[in-house]
């Protein structure tokens, strides 16, 4: 051993490291591969609320900072700095898409999503839209890829707006964005309501 004592990861330590990075937007976590320091008691709820040790983090700037160092590897989520990597829990998707802007129409339509932490992504081949089913309620659960394997659950009001922008292609109801068609449900499923 080097004589150094292992340091227990903490939200304060991660916050200090994230602040030191000084980047606008997400940090280049894909370039960092520090050692795994264990799990931290941090969780992102399905509604996008971040919790630390069971208590909601109510400071939006702090949540944005943590979200900028979020990384997904396979089915696990981590907060990563150049020197440490800690596991966190994510109930569903780490982000919630709270707004969508549509430009153009039909095949020329471009959909731009904004998340609750201020990230934005243009839906297209690199940022697909997909539909799943909420396992608890059976309701449709739409998602859009935001960055580097991280998705946003599309909130209800945005989903209803998207339904008005949808089109039918080859028996599927879906959305066009940036030249790509994203099938959401069959026409039969849509008609069943």
CSV table of C-alpha atoms in Angstrom, one decimal:
chain,number,residue,atom,x,y,z
A,1,UNK,CA,0.0,0.0,0.0
A,2,UNK,CA,1.1,3.6,-0.5
A,3,UNK,CA,0.3,4.6,3.0
A,4,UNK,CA,-2.7,6.6,1.9
A,5,UNK,CA,-6.0,6.0,3.7
A,6,UNK,CA,-9.0,5.4,1.5
A,7,UNK,CA,-11.4,8.3,1.5
A,8,UNK,CA,-15.1,7.7,1.8
A,9,UNK,CA,-16.8,9.4,-1.1
A,10,UNK,CA,-19.2,12.2,-0.2
A,11,UNK,CA,-21.4,14.7,-2.0
A,12,UNK,CA,-19.3,17.6,-0.7
A,13,UNK,CA,-16.2,16.1,-2.2
A,14,UNK,CA,-17.8,15.4,-5.5
A,15,UNK,CA,-19.3,18.9,-5.6
A,16,UNK,CA,-15.9,20.4,-5.0
A,17,UNK,CA,-14.3,18.3,-7.7
A,18,UNK,CA,-17.1,19.2,-10.2
A,19,UNK,CA,-16.7,22.9,-9.4
A,20,UNK,CA,-13.0,22.7,-10.1
A,21,UNK,CA,-13.6,21.3,-13.6
A,22,UNK,CA,-14.8,24.7,-14.8
A,23,UNK,CA,-16.5,23.6,-18.0
A,24,UNK,CA,-19.7,24.9,-19.5
A,25,UNK,CA,-22.2,22.1,-19.9
A,26,UNK,CA,-21.4,18.4,-19.3
A,27,UNK,CA,-17.9,17.5,-18.4
A,28,UNK,CA,-15.8,15.2,-20.6
A,29,UNK,CA,-16.6,12.2,-18.4
A,30,UNK,CA,-16.1,9.9,-21.4
A,31,UNK,CA,-12.4,10.7,-21.2
A,32,UNK,CA,-12.0,9.9,-17.5
A,33,UNK,CA,-11.5,6.4,-16.1
A,34,UNK,CA,-10.7,6.9,-12.4
A,35,UNK,CA,-10.9,4.0,-9.9
A,36,UNK,CA,-14.3,3.0,-8.6
A,37,UNK,CA,-14.7,4.4,-5.0
A,38,UNK,CA,-18.0,2.6,-4.1
A,39,UNK,CA,-21.6,3.7,-4.1
A,40,UNK,CA,-22.8,6.9,-2.5
A,41,UNK,CA,-26.3,7.3,-1.1
A,42,UNK,CA,-27.6,9.4,-4.0
A,43,UNK,CA,-30.7,8.7,-6.0
A,44,UNK,CA,-32.5,10.3,-9.0
A,45,UNK,CA,-36.3,9.7,-8.7
A,46,UNK,CA,-38.5,9.1,-11.8
A,47,UNK,CA,-39.7,12.7,-11.6
A,48,UNK,CA,-36.1,14.0,-11.8
A,49,UNK,CA,-35.7,14.9,-8.2
A,50,UNK,CA,-32.2,14.2,-6.8
A,51,UNK,CA,-31.8,12.8,-3.3
A,52,UNK,CA,-28.8,12.7,-1.0
A,53,UNK,CA,-29.1,10.4,2.0
A,54,UNK,CA,-32.8,10.4,1.6
A,55,UNK,CA,-33.2,14.2,1.5
A,56,UNK,CA,-34.1,16.0,-1.8
A,57,UNK,CA,-31.4,18.3,-3.1
A,58,UNK,CA,-33.4,21.5,-3.5
A,59,UNK,CA,-30.6,23.7,-5.0
A,60,UNK,CA,-31.0,23.6,-8.8
A,61,UNK,CA,-27.4,24.8,-9.4
A,62,UNK,CA,-26.1,21.8,-7.4
A,63,UNK,CA,-28.3,19.4,-9.3
A,64,UNK,CA,-27.1,20.8,-12.6
A,65,UNK,CA,-23.5,20.5,-11.4
A,66,UNK,CA,-24.0,16.8,-10.4
A,67,UNK,CA,-25.8,16.1,-13.7
A,68,UNK,CA,-22.8,17.5,-15.6
A,69,UNK,CA,-20.5,14.7,-14.2
A,70,UNK,CA,-23.1,11.9,-14.7
A,71,UNK,CA,-22.0,8.9,-16.7
A,72,UNK,CA,-23.7,5.6,-17.7
A,73,UNK,CA,-21.8,2.4,-18.1
A,74,UNK,CA,-23.9,-0.6,-19.1
A,75,UNK,CA,-26.9,-0.4,-16.8
A,76,UNK,CA,-25.2,1.5,-13.9
A,77,UNK,CA,-24.9,5.2,-13.3
A,78,UNK,CA,-21.9,7.0,-11.8
A,79,UNK,CA,-20.8,10.5,-10.9
A,80,UNK,CA,-17.3,10.8,-12.3
A,81,UNK,CA,-14.4,13.3,-11.8
A,82,UNK,CA,-10.9,12.9,-13.0
A,83,UNK,CA,-9.9,11.3,-9.7
A,84,UNK,CA,-13.0,9.4,-8.5
A,85,UNK,CA,-16.0,7.4,-9.6
A,86,UNK,CA,-19.0,6.7,-7.4
A,87,UNK,CA,-22.2,4.7,-8.1
A,88,UNK,CA,-25.6,6.3,-7.7
A,89,UNK,CA,-29.1,4.9,-8.2
A,90,UNK,CA,-31.5,6.1,-10.9
A,91,UNK,CA,-35.1,5.0,-10.6
A,92,UNK,CA,-35.9,5.4,-14.3
A,93,UNK,CA,-34.1,7.9,-16.6
A,94,UNK,CA,-31.7,10.4,-15.1
A,95,UNK,CA,-33.4,13.4,-16.8
A,96,UNK,CA,-36.9,14.6,-17.5
A,97,UNK,CA,-37.6,16.4,-20.8
A,98,UNK,CA,-39.8,19.3,-19.6
A,99,UNK,CA,-40.2,21.1,-22.9
A,100,UNK,CA,-40.1,20.5,-26.7
A,101,UNK,CA,-39.8,23.0,-29.5
A,102,UNK,CA,-40.9,22.0,-33.0
A,103,UNK,CA,-39.6,23.7,-36.2
A,104,UNK,CA,-40.8,22.7,-39.6
A,105,UNK,CA,-43.5,20.2,-40.5
A,106,UNK,CA,-43.8,16.5,-41.4
A,107,UNK,CA,-40.6,15.0,-42.7
A,108,UNK,CA,-38.8,18.4,-42.3
A,109,UNK,CA,-39.7,18.7,-38.7
A,110,UNK,CA,-37.0,19.2,-36.1
A,111,UNK,CA,-37.8,18.5,-32.4
A,112,UNK,CA,-35.5,20.1,-29.7
A,113,UNK,CA,-36.0,18.9,-26.2
A,114,UNK,CA,-34.9,20.7,-23.0
A,115,UNK,CA,-34.4,18.8,-19.7
A,116,UNK,CA,-35.1,19.9,-16.1
A,117,UNK,CA,-31.4,20.5,-15.7
A,118,UNK,CA,-31.1,22.7,-18.7
A,119,UNK,CA,-29.6,20.3,-21.2
A,120,UNK,CA,-31.0,20.3,-24.7
A,121,UNK,CA,-30.9,17.8,-27.5
A,122,UNK,CA,-32.2,17.7,-31.1
A,123,UNK,CA,-34.0,14.4,-31.8
A,124,UNK,CA,-32.5,12.6,-34.7
A,125,UNK,CA,-30.3,9.6,-35.6
A,126,UNK,CA,-27.9,10.4,-32.7
A,127,UNK,CA,-30.7,11.2,-30.2
A,128,UNK,CA,-33.6,8.8,-30.9
A,129,UNK,CA,-37.0,9.0,-29.4
A,130,UNK,CA,-38.4,5.7,-28.1
A,131,UNK,CA,-41.6,4.4,-26.4
A,132,UNK,CA,-41.7,2.0,-23.5
A,133,UNK,CA,-44.4,1.0,-21.1
A,134,UNK,CA,-44.3,2.0,-17.5
A,135,UNK,CA,-44.1,-1.3,-15.7
A,136,UNK,CA,-46.1,0.0,-12.7
A,137,UNK,CA,-49.0,1.6,-14.5
A,138,UNK,CA,-48.9,0.2,-18.0
A,139,UNK,CA,-49.0,3.7,-19.4
A,140,UNK,CA,-46.8,4.8,-22.3
A,141,UNK,CA,-43.4,6.1,-21.2
A,142,UNK,CA,-41.7,8.1,-24.0
A,143,UNK,CA,-37.9,8.8,-23.8
A,144,UNK,CA,-35.4,10.8,-25.8
A,145,UNK,CA,-31.7,10.3,-25.8
A,146,UNK,CA,-29.9,13.4,-24.5
A,147,UNK,CA,-26.2,12.5,-24.4
A,148,UNK,CA,-23.7,9.7,-24.0
A,149,UNK,CA,-26.2,7.0,-23.2
A,150,UNK,CA,-28.3,9.2,-20.9
A,151,UNK,CA,-32.0,9.5,-21.6
A,152,UNK,CA,-34.8,11.8,-20.5
A,153,UNK,CA,-38.3,10.7,-19.7
A,154,UNK,CA,-40.6,13.0,-21.7
A,155,UNK,CA,-43.0,14.7,-19.3
A,156,UNK,CA,-46.8,14.4,-19.9
A,157,UNK,CA,-47.4,17.9,-21.2
A,158,UNK,CA,-44.6,17.6,-23.8
A,159,UNK,CA,-45.8,14.1,-24.7
A,160,UNK,CA,-49.3,15.5,-25.4
A,161,UNK,CA,-47.8,18.2,-27.6
A,162,UNK,CA,-45.8,15.5,-29.5
A,163,UNK,CA,-49.0,13.5,-30.1
A,164,UNK,CA,-50.4,16.5,-32.0
A,165,UNK,CA,-47.2,16.5,-34.2
A,166,UNK,CA,-47.2,12.8,-35.0
A,167,UNK,CA,-47.6,11.2,-38.4
A,168,UNK,CA,-48.5,7.7,-39.7
A,169,UNK,CA,-45.9,5.7,-41.6
A,170,UNK,CA,-46.3,2.1,-42.7
A,171,UNK,CA,-48.9,1.3,-40.0
A,172,UNK,CA,-47.0,3.1,-37.2
A,173,UNK,CA,-47.8,6.4,-35.5
A,174,UNK,CA,-44.6,8.3,-34.7
A,175,UNK,CA,-42.6,11.4,-34.9
A,176,UNK,CA,-40.3,12.9,-37.5
A,177,UNK,CA,-37.3,14.8,-36.5
A,178,UNK,CA,-34.1,15.7,-38.3
A,179,UNK,CA,-35.0,13.3,-41.2
A,180,UNK,CA,-35.6,10.3,-39.0
A,181,UNK,CA,-38.9,8.7,-38.2
A,182,UNK,CA,-39.4,7.3,-34.7
A,183,UNK,CA,-42.3,4.8,-34.4
A,184,UNK,CA,-44.1,5.1,-31.1
A,185,UNK,CA,-47.1,2.8,-31.4
A,186,UNK,CA,-49.0,0.9,-34.1
A,187,UNK,CA,-52.0,2.6,-35.6
A,188,UNK,CA,-54.1,-0.1,-33.9
A,189,UNK,CA,-52.7,0.7,-30.5
A,190,UNK,CA,-53.4,4.4,-31.1
A,191,UNK,CA,-57.0,3.7,-32.1
A,192,UNK,CA,-57.5,1.6,-29.0
A,193,UNK,CA,-56.5,4.7,-27.1
